[in-house]
XYZ file of C-alpha atoms in Angstrom:
659
model
C 44.074 87.758 16.004
C 44.497 91.255 17.450
C 42.356 93.000 20.038
C 40.103 95.500 18.193
C 41.202 99.144 18.476
C 37.880 100.065 20.128
C 38.309 97.503 22.942
C 38.868 100.245 25.589
C 35.619 101.928 24.480
C 33.759 98.622 24.739
C 35.240 98.036 28.195
C 34.119 101.532 29.223
C 30.569 100.841 28.027
C 30.575 97.579 29.983
C 31.613 99.427 33.133
C 28.900 102.028 32.687
C 26.308 99.281 32.377
C 27.599 97.645 35.562
C 27.355 100.907 37.501
C 23.673 101.230 36.685
C 22.839 97.862 38.294
C 22.151 97.272 42.007
C 24.794 95.525 44.125
C 24.151 92.247 45.967
C 26.071 90.073 48.381
C 27.208 87.522 45.823
C 30.588 86.128 44.754
C 31.348 85.401 41.114
C 34.344 83.641 39.563
C 36.216 85.090 36.583
C 38.835 83.484 34.349
C 39.899 82.594 30.824
C 39.367 79.297 29.016
C 41.327 78.113 26.007
C 39.079 77.079 23.128
C 39.315 73.398 22.056
C 40.554 74.274 18.572
C 43.774 75.537 17.060
C 44.394 78.587 14.899
C 47.404 78.676 12.592
C 48.359 82.029 11.152
C 50.811 82.445 8.284
C 54.419 82.163 9.528
C 53.135 82.011 13.104
C 52.978 79.285 15.706
C 49.605 77.591 16.259
C 47.613 78.897 19.197
C 44.292 78.263 20.901
C 42.125 81.380 21.275
C 41.057 82.471 24.752
C 37.575 83.370 25.921
C 36.786 85.271 29.139
C 34.138 83.582 31.291
C 32.382 84.801 34.412
C 30.238 82.404 36.474
C 27.605 82.847 39.154
C 27.211 79.680 41.195
C 24.089 80.971 42.911
C 22.287 81.718 39.639
C 24.033 78.930 37.673
C 24.643 81.368 34.809
C 27.685 82.136 32.656
C 28.767 85.303 30.889
C 31.465 85.537 28.243
C 33.596 88.209 26.637
C 35.132 88.377 23.173
C 37.486 85.664 21.945
C 41.074 86.884 22.009
C 44.631 85.781 21.339
C 47.156 84.809 24.016
C 49.139 87.957 24.756
C 46.233 90.374 24.165
C 45.180 92.690 27.043
C 43.121 90.733 29.574
C 41.024 93.570 30.958
C 38.511 94.430 28.171
C 37.243 90.885 27.431
C 37.151 90.029 31.164
C 35.078 93.107 32.054
C 32.801 92.356 29.074
C 32.213 88.842 30.489
C 31.265 90.308 33.906
C 28.910 92.806 32.293
C 27.235 90.197 30.105
C 26.528 88.013 33.139
C 25.269 90.985 35.169
C 22.707 92.105 32.568
C 21.325 88.579 32.175
C 17.522 88.740 32.685
C 17.626 86.216 35.522
C 20.340 88.189 37.362
C 20.227 91.968 36.838
C 22.758 92.950 39.509
C 26.489 93.270 40.145
C 28.307 91.185 42.774
C 30.192 92.594 45.692
C 33.187 90.341 45.040
C 34.824 88.509 42.091
C 37.386 85.744 42.540
C 40.193 85.167 40.084
C 43.081 82.719 40.089
C 45.550 84.684 37.971
C 47.225 87.677 39.717
C 47.869 89.219 36.302
C 44.140 89.147 35.554
C 43.428 90.631 38.971
C 45.758 93.540 38.242
C 44.121 94.059 34.826
C 40.563 94.435 36.177
C 40.900 95.545 39.830
C 40.852 99.303 39.304
C 37.962 99.289 36.825
C 35.826 96.919 38.889
C 36.578 98.884 42.046
C 34.968 101.902 40.353
C 31.791 99.788 40.248
C 32.077 98.801 43.879
C 33.273 95.270 43.090
C 36.151 93.780 45.075
C 38.653 91.470 43.305
C 40.238 88.636 45.285
C 42.968 86.232 44.140
C 42.281 82.635 45.186
C 44.082 79.354 44.541
C 41.132 77.452 43.095
C 38.046 78.256 41.038
C 36.309 74.909 41.358
C 32.864 76.015 40.209
C 34.159 77.856 37.152
C 36.556 75.032 36.245
C 33.728 72.507 36.369
C 31.579 74.640 34.080
C 34.502 75.183 31.662
C 35.316 71.474 31.530
C 31.700 70.602 30.762
C 31.455 73.324 28.134
C 34.677 72.249 26.415
C 33.525 68.639 26.294
C 30.401 69.709 24.442
C 32.153 72.222 22.177
C 35.259 70.180 21.441
C 33.679 66.743 21.035
C 36.270 64.012 20.470
C 39.106 66.528 20.257
C 38.433 67.573 23.835
C 37.820 64.122 25.281
C 40.195 61.762 23.413
C 43.543 60.976 25.042
C 46.863 59.533 23.914
C 47.874 58.895 27.523
C 45.755 57.446 30.294
C 44.714 60.233 32.709
C 46.230 58.456 35.713
C 49.771 58.261 34.299
C 52.331 59.803 36.645
C 53.830 63.082 35.426
C 57.397 61.830 35.851
C 56.578 58.788 33.708
C 55.393 61.119 30.947
C 58.501 63.264 31.324
C 60.774 60.223 31.053
C 58.907 59.035 27.947
C 59.126 62.479 26.356
C 62.821 62.808 27.208
C 63.608 59.422 25.632
C 61.624 60.418 22.520
C 63.722 63.570 22.119
C 66.878 61.461 22.559
C 65.573 59.006 19.937
C 64.697 61.831 17.543
C 68.144 63.380 17.927
C 69.846 60.049 17.140
C 67.648 59.679 13.992
C 67.860 55.870 13.653
C 65.738 56.125 10.473
C 68.980 57.160 8.777
C 70.235 53.589 9.292
C 67.065 51.474 9.329
C 64.100 51.349 6.967
C 60.538 50.161 7.442
C 61.675 46.834 5.926
C 63.735 46.176 9.062
C 61.729 44.268 11.662
C 63.268 44.444 15.142
C 62.408 41.822 17.769
C 62.529 42.573 21.491
C 64.382 39.607 22.991
C 64.216 41.064 26.504
C 62.684 42.358 28.698
C 59.257 40.787 28.235
C 57.095 43.083 26.144
C 53.536 44.172 26.901
C 51.040 42.689 24.454
C 51.438 44.183 20.976
C 54.868 45.756 21.608
C 57.166 42.762 21.047
C 58.309 43.629 17.512
C 58.488 46.858 15.575
C 60.101 48.812 12.766
C 61.591 52.286 12.723
C 59.567 54.839 10.768
C 61.090 57.838 9.039
C 63.262 56.609 6.159
C 60.486 57.545 3.737
C 60.326 61.073 5.122
C 56.595 60.855 5.932
C 56.222 59.873 9.587
C 58.930 59.325 12.196
C 58.697 56.990 15.138
C 58.097 53.286 15.793
C 55.444 51.029 14.280
C 54.589 47.922 16.311
C 53.237 44.572 15.120
C 51.675 41.697 17.067
C 54.110 39.182 15.521
C 56.755 38.653 12.875
C 54.174 36.874 10.717
C 51.865 39.885 10.958
C 54.696 42.165 9.846
C 55.417 39.966 6.831
C 51.732 39.876 5.886
C 51.621 43.646 6.222
C 54.571 44.074 3.817
C 52.977 41.752 1.278
C 49.380 42.963 1.503
C 48.001 45.487 -0.949
C 45.517 46.777 -0.005
C 45.952 46.598 3.751
C 44.684 43.392 5.339
C 42.478 44.418 8.331
C 43.159 41.065 10.043
C 46.676 42.303 10.778
C 45.232 44.970 13.068
C 42.499 42.839 14.620
C 43.813 43.509 18.138
C 45.008 47.013 17.334
C 48.380 48.376 16.221
C 50.549 50.507 18.490
C 52.464 53.418 17.014
C 54.861 55.891 18.561
C 55.024 59.032 16.424
C 55.968 62.692 16.407
C 53.219 65.173 15.616
C 52.325 68.843 15.577
C 50.484 70.044 18.655
C 47.429 70.868 16.516
C 47.010 67.120 15.875
C 46.940 66.265 19.574
C 43.991 65.759 21.912
C 43.374 68.937 23.857
C 43.928 67.357 27.283
C 47.318 65.957 26.289
C 48.498 69.180 24.645
C 47.517 71.157 27.758
C 49.427 68.699 29.922
C 52.550 69.084 27.778
C 52.381 72.861 27.794
C 51.467 73.269 31.450
C 54.396 71.135 32.628
C 56.824 72.104 29.855
C 57.453 68.468 28.892
C 60.228 67.802 26.350
C 59.527 67.987 22.611
C 61.679 67.517 19.495
C 60.637 70.786 17.834
C 57.308 72.142 16.622
C 56.611 68.880 14.773
C 58.091 66.742 17.501
C 55.390 66.148 20.127
C 55.814 62.443 21.015
C 52.773 60.203 21.342
C 52.064 56.502 21.870
C 48.638 55.129 20.988
C 47.017 51.887 19.863
C 44.850 52.242 16.756
C 41.867 49.888 16.793
C 40.100 48.439 13.722
C 36.885 50.376 14.409
C 38.715 53.704 14.045
C 38.974 54.425 17.764
C 42.158 54.352 19.823
C 43.408 52.964 23.113
C 45.449 55.236 25.373
C 48.919 54.323 26.584
C 49.348 53.303 30.221
C 52.397 53.820 32.417
C 53.509 50.251 31.595
C 53.395 50.928 27.844
C 55.206 54.240 28.184
C 57.999 52.853 30.363
C 58.601 49.967 27.971
C 58.743 52.177 24.873
C 60.955 54.607 26.791
C 63.474 51.797 27.248
C 63.303 50.882 23.540
C 63.907 54.454 22.406
C 66.852 54.933 24.755
C 68.358 51.658 23.534
C 67.919 52.582 19.871
C 69.338 56.051 20.417
C 72.529 54.488 21.795
C 72.836 51.767 19.120
C 75.764 51.898 16.668
C 75.829 50.783 13.042
C 78.225 47.979 13.926
C 75.693 46.696 16.457
C 72.937 46.825 13.843
C 75.125 44.827 11.465
C 75.747 42.199 14.147
C 72.037 41.344 14.092
C 71.677 41.083 17.883
C 72.818 43.509 20.565
C 72.161 44.553 24.150
C 72.051 48.071 25.561
C 72.012 49.011 29.248
C 69.735 52.019 29.747
C 68.423 54.105 32.625
C 64.622 54.329 32.666
C 61.859 55.595 34.930
C 61.838 52.124 36.464
C 65.616 52.037 37.001
C 68.484 50.343 35.097
C 67.385 47.939 32.371
C 69.137 45.685 29.839
C 67.369 45.782 26.460
C 68.239 43.013 23.990
C 67.156 43.570 20.395
C 67.636 41.620 17.175
C 67.213 42.026 13.425
C 65.913 38.662 12.134
C 66.772 39.469 8.511
C 70.433 39.960 9.435
C 70.605 36.905 11.686
C 68.958 34.652 9.115
C 71.244 35.683 6.270
C 74.039 33.122 5.884
C 77.432 34.232 4.684
C 77.719 33.954 0.927
C 74.053 33.033 0.440
C 71.400 35.089 -1.285
C 68.310 35.457 0.845
C 65.217 37.507 0.386
C 62.204 37.737 2.593
C 58.746 38.245 1.161
C 58.643 41.074 -1.366
C 56.394 44.035 -0.617
C 53.350 44.162 -2.863
C 54.261 45.356 -6.361
C 58.036 45.509 -5.764
C 60.219 44.698 -8.774
C 63.792 43.338 -8.601
C 66.658 45.816 -8.719
C 67.638 46.235 -12.367
C 71.309 46.267 -11.419
C 71.085 42.532 -10.675
C 71.283 41.971 -14.442
C 74.741 43.499 -14.599
C 76.251 40.602 -12.656
C 75.043 38.277 -15.418
C 76.655 40.534 -18.022
C 79.947 40.582 -16.100
C 79.932 36.792 -15.792
C 79.243 36.505 -19.505
C 82.092 38.875 -20.297
C 84.411 36.856 -18.082
C 83.351 33.621 -19.764
C 83.968 35.078 -23.223
C 87.332 36.505 -22.180
C 88.446 32.996 -21.194
C 87.726 31.714 -24.719
C 89.366 32.426 -28.044
C 87.040 32.997 -30.974
C 88.412 32.708 -34.501
C 85.669 34.829 -36.033
C 82.701 37.000 -35.230
C 80.430 34.232 -36.501
C 81.925 31.770 -34.011
C 81.416 34.281 -31.171
C 77.778 34.869 -32.179
C 77.163 31.143 -32.361
C 78.514 30.760 -28.839
C 76.297 33.588 -27.572
C 73.282 31.892 -29.144
C 73.949 28.810 -27.026
C 73.818 30.951 -23.857
C 70.363 32.435 -24.427
C 68.165 31.679 -21.417
C 71.096 30.408 -19.374
C 72.782 32.027 -16.431
C 76.562 32.140 -16.981
C 78.689 30.305 -14.484
C 80.049 32.611 -11.818
C 83.705 32.240 -10.915
C 84.329 33.396 -7.313
C 86.468 36.526 -7.150
C 89.982 36.411 -5.752
C 90.778 40.122 -5.450
C 89.437 42.556 -2.840
C 87.819 44.518 -5.664
C 86.095 41.419 -7.023
C 84.911 40.242 -3.596
C 83.557 43.731 -2.891
C 81.596 43.579 -6.139
C 80.172 40.199 -5.127
C 78.943 41.697 -1.852
C 77.321 44.568 -3.732
C 75.661 42.098 -6.113
C 74.197 40.328 -3.064
C 73.104 43.685 -1.659
C 71.069 44.406 -4.792
C 68.890 41.427 -3.878
C 68.379 42.536 -0.270
C 66.432 45.309 1.417
C 66.763 47.435 4.510
C 69.685 47.013 6.903
C 70.984 43.881 5.212
C 71.606 45.873 2.040
C 73.574 48.497 3.976
C 75.470 45.855 5.963
C 76.716 44.261 2.730
C 77.636 47.654 1.282
C 79.669 48.492 4.394
C 81.430 45.137 4.192
C 82.246 45.824 0.546
C 83.849 49.157 1.426
C 85.982 47.523 4.094
C 87.345 45.239 1.378
C 87.696 47.934 -1.277
C 87.100 51.611 -0.355
C 86.754 52.567 -4.032
C 83.627 50.457 -4.563
C 81.383 53.232 -5.913
C 78.269 51.055 -5.966
C 78.585 50.468 -2.211
C 78.647 54.224 -1.595
C 75.629 54.639 -3.897
C 73.655 51.954 -2.048
C 74.170 53.796 1.224
C 73.265 57.136 -0.346
C 70.037 55.760 -1.829
C 68.791 54.742 1.626
C 69.941 57.885 3.476
C 67.032 60.255 4.297
C 69.300 62.987 5.696
C 70.065 65.274 2.750
C 73.487 66.457 3.943
C 74.649 62.899 4.561
C 73.136 61.703 1.296
C 74.964 64.385 -0.674
C 78.259 63.511 1.022
C 77.806 59.787 0.315
C 77.193 60.540 -3.364
C 80.323 62.720 -3.461
C 82.263 59.803 -1.992
C 80.756 57.542 -4.660
C 81.807 59.840 -7.515
C 85.325 60.225 -6.123
C 85.647 56.451 -5.632
C 84.454 55.763 -9.192
C 86.909 58.274 -10.638
C 89.806 56.652 -8.768
C 88.728 53.185 -9.849
C 88.348 54.140 -13.520
C 91.407 56.317 -13.879
C 91.725 58.908 -16.676
C 91.567 56.530 -19.646
C 87.757 56.163 -20.076
C 87.299 59.948 -19.865
C 89.764 60.363 -22.706
C 88.787 57.421 -24.933
C 85.184 56.402 -24.211
C 83.261 59.689 -24.214
C 79.966 59.233 -26.050
C 79.198 55.663 -25.056
C 79.785 55.445 -21.306
C 76.699 53.360 -20.626
C 77.848 50.694 -23.026
C 80.798 49.959 -20.725
C 79.842 48.079 -17.546
C 82.761 49.529 -15.597
C 81.579 53.130 -16.120
C 77.946 52.586 -15.096
C 78.611 52.954 -11.333
C 80.225 56.319 -12.075
C 77.174 57.499 -14.026
C 74.753 56.366 -11.340
C 76.828 58.042 -8.653
C 77.022 61.321 -10.531
C 73.318 61.335 -11.373
C 72.512 60.699 -7.705
C 74.830 63.522 -6.680
C 73.081 65.874 -9.101
C 69.712 65.017 -7.564
C 70.999 65.577 -4.021
C 72.553 68.901 -5.022
C 69.290 70.037 -6.589
C 67.368 69.126 -3.440
C 69.922 71.091 -1.407
C 69.368 74.201 -3.533
C 72.709 73.953 -5.370
C 70.939 74.066 -8.708
C 73.642 75.288 -11.083
C 76.055 72.584 -9.929
C 73.317 69.952 -10.258
C 72.498 71.015 -13.810
C 76.193 71.002 -14.713
C 76.452 67.349 -13.629
C 73.372 66.327 -15.650
C 74.633 68.153 -18.743
C 78.012 66.466 -18.517
C 76.400 63.048 -18.132
C 74.670 63.623 -21.478
C 78.024 64.559 -22.983
C 79.469 61.280 -21.757
C 76.438 59.313 -22.986
C 74.268 61.190 -25.530
C 72.096 58.091 -25.923
C 70.944 58.784 -22.339
C 70.337 55.218 -21.220
C 70.037 56.536 -17.681
C 67.116 58.860 -18.514
C 68.916 62.028 -17.423
C 66.859 64.196 -19.780
C 63.682 63.405 -17.854
C 65.185 65.176 -14.844
C 67.227 67.808 -16.647
C 64.605 69.362 -18.944
C 62.042 70.058 -16.163
C 64.824 71.408 -13.941
C 66.024 73.735 -16.708
C 62.476 75.027 -17.078
C 62.172 75.451 -13.324
C 65.455 77.392 -13.306
C 64.201 79.563 -16.214
C 66.984 78.350 -18.478
C 64.530 78.037 -21.347
C 67.047 78.231 -24.195
C 68.954 75.227 -22.840
C 65.681 73.357 -22.283
C 64.737 74.040 -25.907
C 68.086 72.669 -27.093
C 67.568 69.499 -25.048
C 64.041 69.016 -26.386
C 65.262 69.442 -29.948
C 68.044 66.935 -29.323
C 65.521 64.333 -28.148
C 62.721 65.280 -30.520
C 61.666 61.657 -30.990
C 61.063 61.145 -27.237
C 57.313 60.513 -26.818
C 57.268 60.426 -23.016
C 54.737 62.405 -20.999
C 57.603 64.142 -19.189
C 59.012 65.792 -22.305
C 55.623 66.184 -23.996
C 54.268 68.422 -21.236
C 57.647 70.158 -20.993
C 57.344 71.088 -24.690
C 53.832 72.418 -24.136
C 54.942 74.564 -21.193
C 57.951 75.922 -23.088
C 55.762 76.912 -26.052
C 53.262 78.574 -23.701
C 56.081 80.618 -22.171
C 57.346 81.588 -25.610
C 54.122 82.379 -27.485
C 51.366 82.466 -24.859
C 47.854 81.178 -25.400
C 47.489 80.318 -29.055
C 47.510 77.615 -31.693
C 51.199 76.773 -31.317
C 51.013 76.106 -27.576
C 47.669 74.343 -27.925
C 49.078 71.998 -30.558
C 51.944 71.027 -28.255
C 49.530 70.506 -25.375
C 47.132 68.417 -27.461
C 50.031 66.203 -28.548
C 51.114 65.743 -24.929
C 47.580 64.854 -23.820
C 47.311 62.262 -26.600
C 50.410 60.605 -25.162
C 49.131 60.679 -21.590
C 45.680 61.992 -20.707
C 46.201 61.553 -16.944
C 48.825 64.258 -16.401
C 46.486 67.306 -16.524
C 44.330 66.129 -13.620
C 47.419 66.003 -11.402
C 49.014 69.226 -12.648
C 45.766 71.156 -12.141
C 45.150 69.618 -8.717
C 41.895 67.959 -9.748
C 43.384 64.683 -8.548
C 45.494 64.234 -5.422
C 49.180 63.311 -5.568
C 49.070 61.794 -2.072
C 51.022 58.598 -1.527
C 54.420 57.481 -2.811
C 55.394 58.212 -6.402
C 55.758 54.940 -8.391
C 59.229 53.677 -9.316
C 58.178 52.204 -12.659
C 55.516 52.928 -15.230
C 53.957 51.926 -18.519
C 53.797 54.525 -21.330
C 50.480 56.374 -21.195
C 49.587 55.084 -17.723
C 48.454 56.836 -14.571
C 51.755 55.855 -12.939
C 53.650 57.686 -15.698
C 51.443 60.725 -15.076
C 52.231 60.755 -11.361
C 55.969 60.493 -12.024
C 55.862 63.251 -14.641
C 53.824 65.549 -12.412
C 56.155 65.069 -9.459
C 59.013 66.506 -11.530
C 57.162 69.022 -13.735
C 54.826 70.567 -11.175
C 57.243 73.229 -9.913
C 57.949 74.514 -13.434
C 54.241 74.641 -14.332
C 53.102 76.334 -11.131
C 55.885 78.934 -11.341
C 54.709 79.986 -14.829
C 52.022 82.678 -14.640
C 48.767 81.505 -16.175
C 50.022 78.056 -17.184
C 47.863 75.982 -14.831
C 44.777 78.063 -15.665
C 45.442 77.604 -19.389
C 45.850 73.865 -18.893
C 42.593 73.714 -16.925
C 40.686 75.476 -19.731
C 42.212 73.208 -22.350
C 41.094 69.877 -20.959
C 37.735 68.234 -20.648
C 36.185 68.826 -17.215
C 35.634 65.783 -14.971
C 32.310 63.925 -15.200
C 30.965 65.437 -11.968
C 31.543 68.959 -13.289
C 29.957 68.118 -16.655
C 26.881 66.682 -14.912
C 26.544 69.828 -12.811
C 26.759 72.016 -15.902
C 24.067 69.951 -17.622
C 21.772 70.313 -14.601
C 22.319 74.071 -14.559
C 21.593 74.247 -18.299
C 18.322 72.344 -17.948
C 17.278 74.646 -15.139
C 17.864 77.760 -17.247
C 15.869 76.335 -20.184
C 12.718 75.566 -18.166
C 9.623 77.699 -18.966
C 9.419 80.767 -16.807
C 13.128 80.816 -16.059
């Protein structure tokens, strides 16, 4: 928002009006109030508009000037506020003196008001005006102006210590090493009610902070429940999170700005609040803030080795003095060496498909220990093993023991999975699967890309040159080369996310050279990326190569490619119709008629809504970057029921007599 060019003229008119009024022995108060709402301009920081207000305590009346932006000239809107109050029917005069609190405002209006015979005085407090502003903002702002994250009586230094620890926590980024599957118990000190166990938020890239649970049992019910079980939050759930200032209560945001309290960037304003089942919230007290401060300082100083130990103690300095914080990871402590242990699976979670490869390796080992005289004898033996799990012979080499740890890791989640992967690498640094496991759970893109590079390099060293010379064309059929393919596919994805698109595409193309059968599903990533990169000729070659692929991903890729090539017409429409027959759910997501909020599914059934969400997540960029494509798609599909009903109502209205 910019002050209008005619603001000086308006200010001059206001002054002329003031001069025509009689003067009385009265004192008014003049200042600016920040509106209880945020404005976000493109590529600009959010701000709260200002409004000039002038108050007469004797008449109990208020005048206001135009709304303006912080940084605009103060004089014109302030003089307008004085003039508006003066011409009020119940007043009709100008005061002899106006009090202001801001010396800058005094300088902006003193000369002009002096020409009207009005003296300007700078005072420390404007109690009457502040009271009126507070009451007005409560009515205008509603909940946004009255709600609080922090109890009003909390000491400023307590808030500063909490904010400082949050910045320290954010900088350490413990979500790079812990997931929301990792429940942490506070062994000591004694926790305030509701803060005794928690998980670290941020691995999913949605919300960073700490989520608290009333008990370990409540956490486990939460992970298993779908939809959310409200009983878990019967007493309220505490959450420490980082937000944008526009999402904060006005009183708290003003406190942070006025006292320049620490933040972790524009999206890093730290809050602590208890969400209650009825939709309201309970503010954090000094006790809550000091306790969570200690937790965040302890977590910020925690090492990966300490996480892997399962229980550790950190000495931290807090607002209440030195404190020893003892934390534990129950999942790590409960896991016995050599044993497979899984806690309750989150709702809808399927086992890791790589678990099956251990069975295949054991079967290969069993067959290698036998001598078969003929293919028939071998097939007869295999028939006897159907439905059985082959006996596992414990490994004796570092490489074999590392693989056993990775196999255990596939059956774990969270920190326990990473702990086993790290142990595997200590035994055998060239265990590519262990590098991949760490990369898969690493939210930080730079670290994830580096971990995948380590995985590819480790796999290449482990394989040696022979497979690349003799086994090209059927890499997936060889168990030993699968870790290499997974590592390289993961690296390609990380490179694409980092903007290194040509290198990413080169990796995907070479994976299809190594395994044209594409057991890994590389084409589902490559074709949309080629279209997004405007490498249409290569995308066309890929689509022709996999012409029998009936997936929604490639079906809608074919339709888009034909639209780019021939525009709106029968050829493109035929491709689109074929794609819609395979999955009718994709268009609603591509056109934005249905929301893509929430996590994208990991698995799907052909023709399902889950398949549509997965396909859209990859194809959307290519479709939206093609001029006219989304509009064409919208015209080519049947409108939703609500839109059809509205059209029918409009049609009936037009057909009525007299219309």
